[in-house]
PDB file of C-alpha atoms (C1' of nucleotides) in Angstrom:
ATOM      1  CA  UNK A   1      18.567  10.746  12.170  1.00  0.00           C
ATOM      2  CA  UNK A   2      21.667  13.376  12.866  1.00  0.00           C
ATOM      3  CA  UNK A   3      19.759  16.748  15.345  1.00  0.00           C
ATOM      4  CA  UNK A   4      20.125  20.027  13.905  1.00  0.00           C
ATOM      5  CA  UNK A   5      22.221  21.625  15.644  1.00  0.00           C
ATOM      6  CA  UNK A   6      24.550  18.592  14.958  1.00  0.00           C
ATOM      7  CA  UNK A   7      23.428  19.601  11.090  1.00  0.00           C
ATOM      8  CA  UNK A   8      24.163  23.260  12.056  1.00  0.00           C
ATOM      9  CA  UNK A   9      27.693  22.536  13.933  1.00  0.00           C
ATOM     10  CA  UNK A  10      28.973  20.959  10.163  1.00  0.00           C
ATOM     11  CA  UNK A  11      27.958  23.141   8.113  1.00  0.00           C
ATOM     12  CA  UNK A  12      29.619  26.328  10.269  1.00  0.00           C
ATOM     13  CA  UNK A  13      33.535  25.701  10.636  1.00  0.00           C
ATOM     14  CA  UNK A  14      34.915  26.294  14.504  1.00  0.00           C
ATOM     15  CA  UNK A  15      37.059  29.408  14.675  1.00  0.00           C
ATOM     16  CA  UNK A  16      39.967  29.370  17.022  1.00  0.00           C
ATOM     17  CA  UNK A  17      40.547  33.360  16.229  1.00  0.00           C
ATOM     18  CA  UNK A  18      38.806  35.919  18.397  1.00  0.00           C
ATOM     19  CA  UNK A  19      39.607  39.300  16.591  1.00  0.00           C
ATOM     20  CA  UNK A  20      36.678  41.782  16.823  1.00  0.00           C
ATOM     21  CA  UNK A  21      35.600  41.218  13.568  1.00  0.00           C
ATOM     22  CA  UNK A  22      35.467  37.139  13.314  1.00  0.00           C
ATOM     23  CA  UNK A  23      33.465  37.676  16.167  1.00  0.00           C
ATOM     24  CA  UNK A  24      31.188  40.317  14.609  1.00  0.00           C
ATOM     25  CA  UNK A  25      31.105  37.310  12.079  1.00  0.00           C
ATOM     26  CA  UNK A  26      30.356  34.410  13.731  1.00  0.00           C
ATOM     27  CA  UNK A  27      27.605  36.721  15.642  1.00  0.00           C
ATOM     28  CA  UNK A  28      25.495  37.791  12.743  1.00  0.00           C
ATOM     29  CA  UNK A  29      26.204  34.130  11.606  1.00  0.00           C
ATOM     30  CA  UNK A  30      24.400  32.670  14.872  1.00  0.00           C
ATOM     31  CA  UNK A  31      21.632  35.419  14.184  1.00  0.00           C
ATOM     32  CA  UNK A  32      21.108  33.971  10.848  1.00  0.00           C
ATOM     33  CA  UNK A  33      20.949  30.579  11.526  1.00  0.00           C
ATOM     34  CA  UNK A  34      18.341  31.184  14.787  1.00  0.00           C
ATOM     35  CA  UNK A  35      16.117  33.408  12.044  1.00  0.00           C
ATOM     36  CA  UNK A  36      16.858  29.797   9.951  1.00  0.00           C
ATOM     37  CA  UNK A  37      15.723  27.568  12.482  1.00  0.00           C
ATOM     38  CA  UNK A  38      12.622  29.708  13.332  1.00  0.00           C
ATOM     39  CA  UNK A  39      11.275  29.690  10.094  1.00  0.00           C
ATOM     40  CA  UNK A  40      12.110  25.644   9.830  1.00  0.00           C
ATOM     41  CA  UNK A  41      10.517  25.560  13.474  1.00  0.00           C
ATOM     42  CA  UNK A  42       7.665  27.680  11.728  1.00  0.00           C
ATOM     43  CA  UNK A  43       7.144  25.869   8.225  1.00  0.00           C
ATOM     44  CA  UNK A  44       7.409  22.408  11.133  1.00  0.00           C
ATOM     45  CA  UNK A  45       4.167  24.000  12.481  1.00  0.00           C
ATOM     46  CA  UNK A  46       2.492  24.621   9.883  1.00  0.00           C
ATOM     47  CA  UNK A  47       3.002  21.101   8.551  1.00  0.00           C
ATOM     48  CA  UNK A  48       1.792  19.757  11.898  1.00  0.00           C
ATOM     49  CA  UNK A  49      -1.355  21.688  12.120  1.00  0.00           C
ATOM     50  CA  UNK A  50      -2.032  21.178   8.396  1.00  0.00           C
ATOM     51  CA  UNK A  51      -1.511  17.279   9.631  1.00  0.00           C
ATOM     52  CA  UNK A  52      -4.059  17.591  12.441  1.00  0.00           C
ATOM     53  CA  UNK A  53      -6.237  18.493  10.156  1.00  0.00           C
ATOM     54  CA  UNK A  54      -6.503  16.077   7.056  1.00  0.00           C
ATOM     55  CA  UNK A  55      -6.498  13.574  10.401  1.00  0.00           C
ATOM     56  CA  UNK A  56     -10.151  15.226  11.522  1.00  0.00           C
ATOM     57  CA  UNK A  57     -11.236  14.706   7.374  1.00  0.00           C
ATOM     58  CA  UNK A  58     -10.259  11.551   7.908  1.00  0.00           C
ATOM     59  CA  UNK A  59     -11.270  10.682  11.115  1.00  0.00           C
ATOM     60  CA  UNK A  60     -15.140  12.379   9.961  1.00  0.00           C
ATOM     61  CA  UNK A  61     -14.704  10.275   6.688  1.00  0.00           C
ATOM     62  CA  UNK A  62     -14.435   6.880   9.065  1.00  0.00           C
ATOM     63  CA  UNK A  63     -17.270   7.748  10.778  1.00  0.00           C
ATOM     64  CA  UNK A  64     -19.135   8.047   7.860  1.00  0.00           C
ATOM     65  CA  UNK A  65     -18.024   5.285   6.535  1.00  0.00           C
ATOM     66  CA  UNK A  66     -19.089   3.683   9.823  1.00  0.00           C
ATOM     67  CA  UNK A  67     -22.063   5.023   9.950  1.00  0.00           C
ATOM     68  CA  UNK A  68     -23.009   3.462   6.680  1.00  0.00           C
ATOM     69  CA  UNK A  69     -21.554   0.436   7.584  1.00  0.00           C
ATOM     70  CA  UNK A  70     -24.449  -0.301  10.383  1.00  0.00           C
ATOM     71  CA  UNK A  71     -26.671   1.278   8.384  1.00  0.00           C
ATOM     72  CA  UNK A  72     -26.142  -1.560   5.807  1.00  0.00           C
ATOM     73  CA  UNK A  73     -25.364  -4.481   8.764  1.00  0.00           C
ATOM     74  CA  UNK A  74     -28.508  -3.551   9.315  1.00  0.00           C
ATOM     75  CA  UNK A  75     -30.135  -3.662   5.724  1.00  0.00           C
ATOM     76  CA  UNK A  76     -28.578  -6.775   5.762  1.00  0.00           C
ATOM     77  CA  UNK A  77     -29.612  -8.613   8.711  1.00  0.00           C
ATOM     78  CA  UNK A  78     -33.295  -7.359   7.611  1.00  0.00           C
ATOM     79  CA  UNK A  79     -32.809  -9.278   3.706  1.00  0.00           C
ATOM     80  CA  UNK A  80     -31.578 -12.224   5.639  1.00  0.00           C
ATOM     81  CA  UNK A  81     -34.139 -12.765   8.229  1.00  0.00           C
ATOM     82  CA  UNK A  82     -36.506 -12.230   4.839  1.00  0.00           C
ATOM     83  CA  UNK A  83     -34.087 -15.037   2.721  1.00  0.00           C
ATOM     84  CA  UNK A  84     -34.833 -17.095   6.296  1.00  0.00           C
ATOM     85  CA  UNK A  85     -38.180 -17.098   5.959  1.00  0.00           C
ATOM     86  CA  UNK A  86     -38.804 -18.567   2.153  1.00  0.00           C
ATOM     87  CA  UNK A  87     -37.227 -21.198   1.986  1.00  0.00           C
ATOM     88  CA  UNK A  88     -36.317 -21.655  -1.787  1.00  0.00           C
ATOM     89  CA  UNK A  89     -33.678 -18.683  -0.782  1.00  0.00           C
ATOM     90  CA  UNK A  90     -32.240 -20.512   1.929  1.00  0.00           C
ATOM     91  CA  UNK A  91     -31.591 -23.577   0.083  1.00  0.00           C
ATOM     92  CA  UNK A  92     -29.466 -22.425  -2.205  1.00  0.00           C
ATOM     93  CA  UNK A  93     -25.815 -22.359  -1.437  1.00  0.00           C
ATOM     94  CA  UNK A  94     -24.232 -19.320  -2.391  1.00  0.00           C
ATOM     95  CA  UNK A  95     -20.813 -20.490  -4.746  1.00  0.00           C
ATOM     96  CA  UNK A  96     -16.929 -19.313  -3.139  1.00  0.00           C
ATOM     97  CA  UNK A  97     -16.813 -16.744  -6.498  1.00  0.00           C
ATOM     98  CA  UNK A  98     -20.407 -15.401  -6.325  1.00  0.00           C
ATOM     99  CA  UNK A  99     -19.481 -14.552  -2.533  1.00  0.00           C
ATOM    100  CA  UNK A 100     -15.930 -12.764  -3.868  1.00  0.00           C
ATOM    101  CA  UNK A 101     -17.764 -10.446  -6.754  1.00  0.00           C
ATOM    102  CA  UNK A 102     -20.778  -9.983  -4.394  1.00  0.00           C
ATOM    103  CA  UNK A 103     -18.162  -8.836  -1.717  1.00  0.00           C
ATOM    104  CA  UNK A 104     -16.233  -6.314  -4.128  1.00  0.00           C
ATOM    105  CA  UNK A 105     -19.041  -4.893  -4.824  1.00  0.00           C
ATOM    106  CA  UNK A 106     -19.878  -3.804  -1.081  1.00  0.00           C
ATOM    107  CA  UNK A 107     -17.172  -1.747  -1.602  1.00  0.00           C
ATOM    108  CA  UNK A 108     -17.100   1.638  -2.578  1.00  0.00           C
ATOM    109  CA  UNK A 109     -14.086   3.395  -3.897  1.00  0.00           C
ATOM    110  CA  UNK A 110     -13.417   6.050  -1.355  1.00  0.00           C
ATOM    111  CA  UNK A 111     -11.773   9.194  -3.024  1.00  0.00           C
ATOM    112  CA  UNK A 112     -11.297  12.758  -1.244  1.00  0.00           C
ATOM    113  CA  UNK A 113     -12.881  15.528  -4.100  1.00  0.00           C
ATOM    114  CA  UNK A 114      -9.537  17.611  -2.837  1.00  0.00           C
ATOM    115  CA  UNK A 115      -7.536  15.239  -4.042  1.00  0.00           C
ATOM    116  CA  UNK A 116      -5.710  15.032  -0.766  1.00  0.00           C
ATOM    117  CA  UNK A 117      -6.062  11.713   0.259  1.00  0.00           C
ATOM    118  CA  UNK A 118      -5.091   9.438  -2.353  1.00  0.00           C
ATOM    119  CA  UNK A 119      -4.582   5.640  -0.127  1.00  0.00           C
ATOM    120  CA  UNK A 120      -7.453   5.029   1.563  1.00  0.00           C
ATOM    121  CA  UNK A 121      -7.310   1.576   3.724  1.00  0.00           C
ATOM    122  CA  UNK A 122     -10.065  -0.571   5.071  1.00  0.00           C
ATOM    123  CA  UNK A 123     -10.691  -3.806   6.110  1.00  0.00           C
ATOM    124  CA  UNK A 124     -13.228  -6.819   5.202  1.00  0.00           C
ATOM    125  CA  UNK A 125     -13.745  -8.938   8.064  1.00  0.00           C
ATOM    126  CA  UNK A 126     -14.194 -12.635   8.316  1.00  0.00           C
ATOM    127  CA  UNK A 127     -16.540 -11.511  10.932  1.00  0.00           C
ATOM    128  CA  UNK A 128     -18.444  -8.743   9.011  1.00  0.00           C
ATOM    129  CA  UNK A 129     -22.324  -7.935   8.984  1.00  0.00           C
ATOM    130  CA  UNK A 130     -22.184  -9.570   5.010  1.00  0.00           C
ATOM    131  CA  UNK A 131     -21.129 -13.264   7.220  1.00  0.00           C
ATOM    132  CA  UNK A 132     -24.928 -14.034   7.428  1.00  0.00           C
ATOM    133  CA  UNK A 133     -24.745 -14.894   3.525  1.00  0.00           C
ATOM    134  CA  UNK A 134     -22.007 -16.195   3.038  1.00  0.00           C
ATOM    135  CA  UNK A 135     -21.925 -20.107   3.489  1.00  0.00           C
ATOM    136  CA  UNK A 136     -19.692 -21.565   6.937  1.00  0.00           C
ATOM    137  CA  UNK A 137     -17.329 -23.124   5.384  1.00  0.00           C
ATOM    138  CA  UNK A 138     -16.061 -20.006   4.628  1.00  0.00           C
ATOM    139  CA  UNK A 139     -15.542 -19.299   8.410  1.00  0.00           C
ATOM    140  CA  UNK A 140     -11.736 -20.279   7.827  1.00  0.00           C
ATOM    141  CA  UNK A 141     -10.921 -17.890   4.729  1.00  0.00           C
ATOM    142  CA  UNK A 142      -8.283 -15.159   5.351  1.00  0.00           C
ATOM    143  CA  UNK A 143      -9.211 -11.617   7.168  1.00  0.00           C
ATOM    144  CA  UNK A 144      -9.316  -9.145   3.384  1.00  0.00           C
ATOM    145  CA  UNK A 145      -8.315  -5.647   3.815  1.00  0.00           C
ATOM    146  CA  UNK A 146      -8.556  -3.583   0.495  1.00  0.00           C
ATOM    147  CA  UNK A 147      -6.786  -0.077  -0.172  1.00  0.00           C
ATOM    148  CA  UNK A 148      -7.310   1.762  -3.267  1.00  0.00           C
ATOM    149  CA  UNK A 149      -4.464   3.809  -3.866  1.00  0.00           C
ATOM    150  CA  UNK A 150      -4.500   7.003  -6.048  1.00  0.00           C
ATOM    151  CA  UNK A 151      -1.736   6.920  -8.814  1.00  0.00           C
ATOM    152  CA  UNK A 152      -0.935   8.967 -11.659  1.00  0.00           C
ATOM    153  CA  UNK A 153      -3.340   6.931 -15.025  1.00  0.00           C
ATOM    154  CA  UNK A 154       0.227   7.057 -17.015  1.00  0.00           C
ATOM    155  CA  UNK A 155       2.236   5.266 -14.427  1.00  0.00           C
ATOM    156  CA  UNK A 156       1.973   1.611 -15.266  1.00  0.00           C
ATOM    157  CA  UNK A 157       3.285  -0.288 -12.978  1.00  0.00           C
ATOM    158  CA  UNK A 158       1.591  -1.967  -9.961  1.00  0.00           C
ATOM    159  CA  UNK A 159       3.663  -1.178  -7.535  1.00  0.00           C
ATOM    160  CA  UNK A 160       1.744   0.147  -4.446  1.00  0.00           C
ATOM    161  CA  UNK A 161       4.250   1.063  -1.517  1.00  0.00           C
ATOM    162  CA  UNK A 162       3.189  -0.209   2.003  1.00  0.00           C
ATOM    163  CA  UNK A 163       6.502  -1.025   3.624  1.00  0.00           C
ATOM    164  CA  UNK A 164       6.509  -4.500   3.050  1.00  0.00           C
ATOM    165  CA  UNK A 165       8.438  -6.254   0.606  1.00  0.00           C
ATOM    166  CA  UNK A 166       6.474  -8.459  -2.409  1.00  0.00           C
ATOM    167  CA  UNK A 167       7.762 -11.009  -4.533  1.00  0.00           C
ATOM    168  CA  UNK A 168       5.700 -11.150  -7.610  1.00  0.00           C
ATOM    169  CA  UNK A 169       4.948 -14.414  -8.328  1.00  0.00           C
ATOM    170  CA  UNK A 170       1.562 -14.118 -11.105  1.00  0.00           C
ATOM    171  CA  UNK A 171      -0.148 -11.365 -13.355  1.00  0.00           C
ATOM    172  CA  UNK A 172      -3.362 -12.200 -15.498  1.00  0.00           C
ATOM    173  CA  UNK A 173      -5.994 -10.408 -17.083  1.00  0.00           C
ATOM    174  CA  UNK A 174      -9.407 -10.510 -15.552  1.00  0.00           C
ATOM    175  CA  UNK A 175     -12.368 -10.625 -17.551  1.00  0.00           C
ATOM    176  CA  UNK A 176     -13.860  -7.687 -16.173  1.00  0.00           C
ATOM    177  CA  UNK A 177     -10.888  -5.270 -16.167  1.00  0.00           C
ATOM    178  CA  UNK A 178      -8.571  -4.690 -19.436  1.00  0.00           C
ATOM    179  CA  UNK A 179      -5.660  -3.697 -16.827  1.00  0.00           C
ATOM    180  CA  UNK A 180      -3.620  -6.886 -16.111  1.00  0.00           C
ATOM    181  CA  UNK A 181      -3.686  -7.824 -11.725  1.00  0.00           C
ATOM    182  CA  UNK A 182      -0.487  -8.702 -10.506  1.00  0.00           C
ATOM    183  CA  UNK A 183      -0.028 -11.600  -8.037  1.00  0.00           C
ATOM    184  CA  UNK A 184       2.380 -10.593  -4.939  1.00  0.00           C
ATOM    185  CA  UNK A 185       3.415 -12.791  -1.598  1.00  0.00           C
ATOM    186  CA  UNK A 186       4.993 -11.630   1.270  1.00  0.00           C
ATOM    187  CA  UNK A 187       8.488 -11.376   0.802  1.00  0.00           C
ATOM    188  CA  UNK A 188      10.165 -11.129   3.907  1.00  0.00           C
ATOM    189  CA  UNK A 189       9.026 -14.223   5.956  1.00  0.00           C
ATOM    190  CA  UNK A 190       8.889 -17.115   3.712  1.00  0.00           C
ATOM    191  CA  UNK A 191       5.985 -18.340   6.798  1.00  0.00           C
ATOM    192  CA  UNK A 192       4.352 -15.551   6.409  1.00  0.00           C
ATOM    193  CA  UNK A 193       1.560 -16.250   3.792  1.00  0.00           C
ATOM    194  CA  UNK A 194       0.101 -13.311   2.865  1.00  0.00           C
ATOM    195  CA  UNK A 195      -0.895 -12.167  -0.538  1.00  0.00           C
ATOM    196  CA  UNK A 196      -1.437  -9.251  -2.364  1.00  0.00           C
ATOM    197  CA  UNK A 197      -3.350  -9.062  -5.603  1.00  0.00           C
ATOM    198  CA  UNK A 198      -2.973  -5.408  -7.293  1.00  0.00           C
ATOM    199  CA  UNK A 199      -5.294  -4.098 -10.214  1.00  0.00           C
ATOM    200  CA  UNK A 200      -6.437  -0.986 -11.626  1.00  0.00           C
ATOM    201  CA  UNK A 201      -9.888   0.171 -11.290  1.00  0.00           C
ATOM    202  CA  UNK A 202     -11.585  -0.822 -14.088  1.00  0.00           C
ATOM    203  CA  UNK A 203     -14.056   2.889 -13.003  1.00  0.00           C
ATOM    204  CA  UNK A 204     -11.134   4.947 -12.600  1.00  0.00           C
ATOM    205  CA  UNK A 205      -7.486   3.620 -14.314  1.00  0.00           C
ATOM    206  CA  UNK A 206      -5.414   6.226 -11.822  1.00  0.00           C
ATOM    207  CA  UNK A 207      -6.829   4.185  -8.775  1.00  0.00           C
ATOM    208  CA  UNK A 208      -4.927   1.065  -7.990  1.00  0.00           C
ATOM    209  CA  UNK A 209      -6.509  -1.292  -6.464  1.00  0.00           C
ATOM    210  CA  UNK A 210      -4.605  -3.768  -3.348  1.00  0.00           C
ATOM    211  CA  UNK A 211      -6.363  -6.801  -2.059  1.00  0.00           C
ATOM    212  CA  UNK A 212      -4.622  -7.617   0.851  1.00  0.00           C
ATOM    213  CA  UNK A 213      -5.393 -11.503   1.900  1.00  0.00           C
ATOM    214  CA  UNK A 214      -4.534 -12.926   5.873  1.00  0.00           C
ATOM    215  CA  UNK A 215      -2.135 -11.258   8.290  1.00  0.00           C
ATOM    216  CA  UNK A 216       1.685 -10.909   8.285  1.00  0.00           C
ATOM    217  CA  UNK A 217       3.473 -13.015  10.761  1.00  0.00           C
ATOM    218  CA  UNK A 218       6.090 -10.312  11.792  1.00  0.00           C
ATOM    219  CA  UNK A 219       6.623  -6.859  11.931  1.00  0.00           C
ATOM    220  CA  UNK A 220       6.835  -4.207   9.835  1.00  0.00           C
ATOM    221  CA  UNK A 221      10.533  -4.293   8.017  1.00  0.00           C
ATOM    222  CA  UNK A 222      10.530  -1.213   6.038  1.00  0.00           C
ATOM    223  CA  UNK A 223       8.718   2.561   7.870  1.00  0.00           C
ATOM    224  CA  UNK A 224       7.213   4.669   5.067  1.00  0.00           C
ATOM    225  CA  UNK A 225      10.571   6.126   4.079  1.00  0.00           C
ATOM    226  CA  UNK A 226      10.044   4.046   1.047  1.00  0.00           C
ATOM    227  CA  UNK A 227       7.205   5.698   0.047  1.00  0.00           C
ATOM    228  CA  UNK A 228       8.869   8.833  -1.421  1.00  0.00           C
ATOM    229  CA  UNK A 229       6.685  11.258  -1.813  1.00  0.00           C
ATOM    230  CA  UNK A 230       3.837   9.010  -1.871  1.00  0.00           C
ATOM    231  CA  UNK A 231       1.155  10.294   0.299  1.00  0.00           C
ATOM    232  CA  UNK A 232      -0.046   7.203   2.436  1.00  0.00           C
ATOM    233  CA  UNK A 233      -2.873   8.082   4.614  1.00  0.00           C
ATOM    234  CA  UNK A 234      -4.912   5.062   6.739  1.00  0.00           C
ATOM    235  CA  UNK A 235      -7.201   5.694   8.629  1.00  0.00           C
ATOM    236  CA  UNK A 236      -7.745   5.071  12.102  1.00  0.00           C
ATOM    237  CA  UNK A 237      -9.167   1.570  12.895  1.00  0.00           C
ATOM    238  CA  UNK A 238     -11.057   1.853  16.150  1.00  0.00           C
ATOM    239  CA  UNK A 239      -7.814  -0.256  18.131  1.00  0.00           C
ATOM    240  CA  UNK A 240      -6.132   2.506  16.222  1.00  0.00           C
ATOM    241  CA  UNK A 241      -8.281   5.425  16.787  1.00  0.00           C
ATOM    242  CA  UNK A 242      -7.143   7.445  19.793  1.00  0.00           C
ATOM    243  CA  UNK A 243      -3.308   7.845  18.260  1.00  0.00           C
ATOM    244  CA  UNK A 244      -5.220   9.520  15.783  1.00  0.00           C
ATOM    245  CA  UNK A 245      -7.298  11.957  18.210  1.00  0.00           C
ATOM    246  CA  UNK A 246      -5.814  16.168  17.949  1.00  0.00           C
ATOM    247  CA  UNK A 247      -6.484  15.991  22.127  1.00  0.00           C
ATOM    248  CA  UNK A 248      -3.522  13.506  22.771  1.00  0.00           C
ATOM    249  CA  UNK A 249      -0.747  14.399  24.621  1.00  0.00           C
ATOM    250  CA  UNK A 250       1.874  17.022  24.505  1.00  0.00           C
ATOM    251  CA  UNK A 251       4.491  13.726  24.107  1.00  0.00           C
ATOM    252  CA  UNK A 252       2.376  12.063  21.584  1.00  0.00           C
ATOM    253  CA  UNK A 253       2.377  15.253  19.351  1.00  0.00           C
ATOM    254  CA  UNK A 254       5.672  16.281  20.128  1.00  0.00           C
ATOM    255  CA  UNK A 255       6.697  12.566  19.259  1.00  0.00           C
ATOM    256  CA  UNK A 256       4.686  13.502  16.244  1.00  0.00           C
ATOM    257  CA  UNK A 257       6.630  16.407  14.934  1.00  0.00           C
ATOM    258  CA  UNK A 258       9.605  14.653  15.520  1.00  0.00           C
ATOM    259  CA  UNK A 259       8.640  11.855  13.373  1.00  0.00           C
ATOM    260  CA  UNK A 260       8.175  14.436  10.500  1.00  0.00           C
ATOM    261  CA  UNK A 261      11.624  16.297  11.075  1.00  0.00           C
ATOM    262  CA  UNK A 262      12.998  12.891  10.739  1.00  0.00           C
ATOM    263  CA  UNK A 263      11.459  12.014   7.811  1.00  0.00           C
ATOM    264  CA  UNK A 264      12.081  15.421   6.353  1.00  0.00           C
ATOM    265  CA  UNK A 265      15.830  15.130   7.794  1.00  0.00           C
ATOM    266  CA  UNK A 266      16.011  12.103   5.605  1.00  0.00           C
ATOM    267  CA  UNK A 267      16.032  13.191   2.498  1.00  0.00           C
ATOM    268  CA  UNK A 268      18.092  14.391   0.831  1.00  0.00           C
ATOM    269  CA  UNK A 269      16.767  17.261  -1.316  1.00  0.00           C
ATOM    270  CA  UNK A 270      15.200  18.893   1.688  1.00  0.00           C
ATOM    271  CA  UNK A 271      18.591  18.291   3.454  1.00  0.00           C
ATOM    272  CA  UNK A 272      20.906  19.541   0.328  1.00  0.00           C
ATOM    273  CA  UNK A 273      18.493  22.458  -0.187  1.00  0.00           C
ATOM    274  CA  UNK A 274      19.046  23.478   3.969  1.00  0.00           C
ATOM    275  CA  UNK A 275      22.452  22.993   3.443  1.00  0.00           C
ATOM    276  CA  UNK A 276      22.940  25.503   0.115  1.00  0.00           C
ATOM    277  CA  UNK A 277      20.595  28.323   2.187  1.00  0.00           C
ATOM    278  CA  UNK A 278      22.696  27.884   5.211  1.00  0.00           C
ATOM    279  CA  UNK A 279      25.934  28.007   2.640  1.00  0.00           C
ATOM    280  CA  UNK A 280      24.457  30.687   0.887  1.00  0.00           C
ATOM    281  CA  UNK A 281      23.647  33.030   3.970  1.00  0.00           C
ATOM    282  CA  UNK A 282      27.039  32.545   5.358  1.00  0.00           C
ATOM    283  CA  UNK A 283      28.450  33.302   2.020  1.00  0.00           C
ATOM    284  CA  UNK A 284      26.627  36.105   1.876  1.00  0.00           C
ATOM    285  CA  UNK A 285      27.786  37.855   4.807  1.00  0.00           C
ATOM    286  CA  UNK A 286      31.800  36.921   4.584  1.00  0.00           C
ATOM    287  CA  UNK A 287      33.765  39.444   5.334  1.00  0.00           C
ATOM    288  CA  UNK A 288      35.652  38.097   1.619  1.00  0.00           C
ATOM    289  CA  UNK A 289      32.348  38.804  -0.274  1.00  0.00           C
ATOM    290  CA  UNK A 290      32.312  42.740   1.018  1.00  0.00           C
TER     291      UNK A 290
ATOM    292  C1'  DC B   1      25.633 -15.303  -9.989  1.00  0.00           C
ATOM    293  C1'  DG B   2      21.644 -14.844  -7.931  1.00  0.00           C
ATOM    294  C1'  DC B   3      17.820 -12.279  -6.839  1.00  0.00           C
ATOM    295  C1'  DT B   4      13.213 -10.267  -9.305  1.00  0.00           C
ATOM    296  C1'  DT B   5      10.209 -10.535 -12.814  1.00  0.00           C
ATOM    297  C1'  DT B   6       7.823 -12.031 -16.807  1.00  0.00           C
ATOM    298  C1'  DT B   7       5.621 -14.983 -18.541  1.00  0.00           C
ATOM    299  C1'  DG B   8       3.030 -18.677 -20.249  1.00  0.00           C
ATOM    300  C1'  DA B   9       1.219 -24.127 -19.207  1.00  0.00           C
ATOM    301  C1'  DC B  10      -0.845 -26.246 -15.587  1.00  0.00           C
ATOM    302  C1'  DC B  11      -5.022 -27.153 -11.942  1.00  0.00           C
ATOM    303  C1'  DA B  12      -8.944 -25.932  -9.322  1.00  0.00           C
ATOM    304  C1'  DG B  13     -13.882 -24.292  -8.836  1.00  0.00           C
ATOM    305  C1'  DC B  14     -17.710 -23.169 -11.218  1.00  0.00           C
ATOM    306  C1'  DG B  15     -21.349 -22.778 -15.342  1.00  0.00           C
ATOM    307  C1'  DC B  16     -24.134 -24.915 -18.021  1.00  0.00           C
TER     308       DC B  16
ATOM    309  C1'  DG C   1     -18.307 -33.680 -19.230  1.00  0.00           C
ATOM    310  C1'  DC C   2     -16.813 -29.207 -21.680  1.00  0.00           C
ATOM    311  C1'  DG C   3     -15.489 -24.767 -21.358  1.00  0.00           C
ATOM    312  C1'  DC C   4     -14.648 -20.312 -18.871  1.00  0.00           C
ATOM    313  C1'  DT C   5     -12.382 -18.100 -15.029  1.00  0.00           C
ATOM    314  C1'  DG C   6      -8.961 -17.220 -11.230  1.00  0.00           C
ATOM    315  C1'  DG C   7      -5.002 -18.688  -9.464  1.00  0.00           C
ATOM    316  C1'  DT C   8      -0.086 -20.387  -9.086  1.00  0.00           C
ATOM    317  C1'  DC C   9       3.817 -22.303 -10.766  1.00  0.00           C
ATOM    318  C1'  DA C  10       7.965 -22.637 -12.865  1.00  0.00           C
ATOM    319  C1'  DA C  11      11.230 -21.949 -16.353  1.00  0.00           C
ATOM    320  C1'  DA C  12      12.969 -18.642 -19.095  1.00  0.00           C
ATOM    321  C1'  DA C  13      14.593 -13.565 -19.128  1.00  0.00           C
ATOM    322  C1'  DG C  14      16.025  -9.939 -17.076  1.00  0.00           C
ATOM    323  C1'  DC C  15      19.390  -7.070 -13.616  1.00  0.00           C
ATOM    324  C1'  DG C  16      22.690  -4.826 -10.197  1.00  0.00           C
TER     325       DG C  16
END
DNA sequence: CGCTTTTGACCAGCGC
DNA sequence: GCGCTGGTCAAAAGCG
């Protein structure tokens, strides 16, 4: 990313002349640029504060989710204990597809009433509390995680922009949902066995449900700039929680601001608007116009 | 021309 | 064993 000062120096031509008129114009331009920079910084601060608020909201949601999950786990343990008392119940094996549907039903579509969060992700670990109901053979199953993405209901594409490259290898209409389900494999590394299923929610067709199976054996090939305006908020996992805390060091906060600035300057619309605004201001105050 | 997507065929698991 | 269903394969079509 080119620094803002470099961008400005490109837009503002350097003059070798030192006439008083030129000098005053130069000063005027400088003050204008300073004003612009100040306004941009204020905007950046505003956005970062908004981001902090969203992060806090997300943390609250995550804490609520965890407490619900632990309650669910307690209930599950209780019910499994009761089952183990009853010999008829423990004798019936849970079949593969049954367990999958059970898992899906236990997941609730997380939605924000404000519509601010449209990308919710959480993991369904193989070592989850629900394992008490699963047969032992399921231990070898890959890690499954689900992502709910709010999209435009009119948008028929089954694309979930998560930064990874995916190759579609199939599509199928399932019995319980009139919307087709798309099957993807990780296209970045042939050895990477991660699979993704994407299907619109039967209840709310504006929600895309992406199911990830397994872990990537490589790093993320591309950053989320691919999202191009699609808000993507991932709730903090226990290990990542620290990075999302509001009381983190100023260095980290500054890095976050830098990242935001970077993403803004990478946006061609933003840079074009910035260049246009600066050039307009320059032309407005140019001596030829007066 | 090579890569990606589409789509019908095929296969395996499950219920009856 | 048969039918249903979800998941995968692979040839054909599409696209840059």
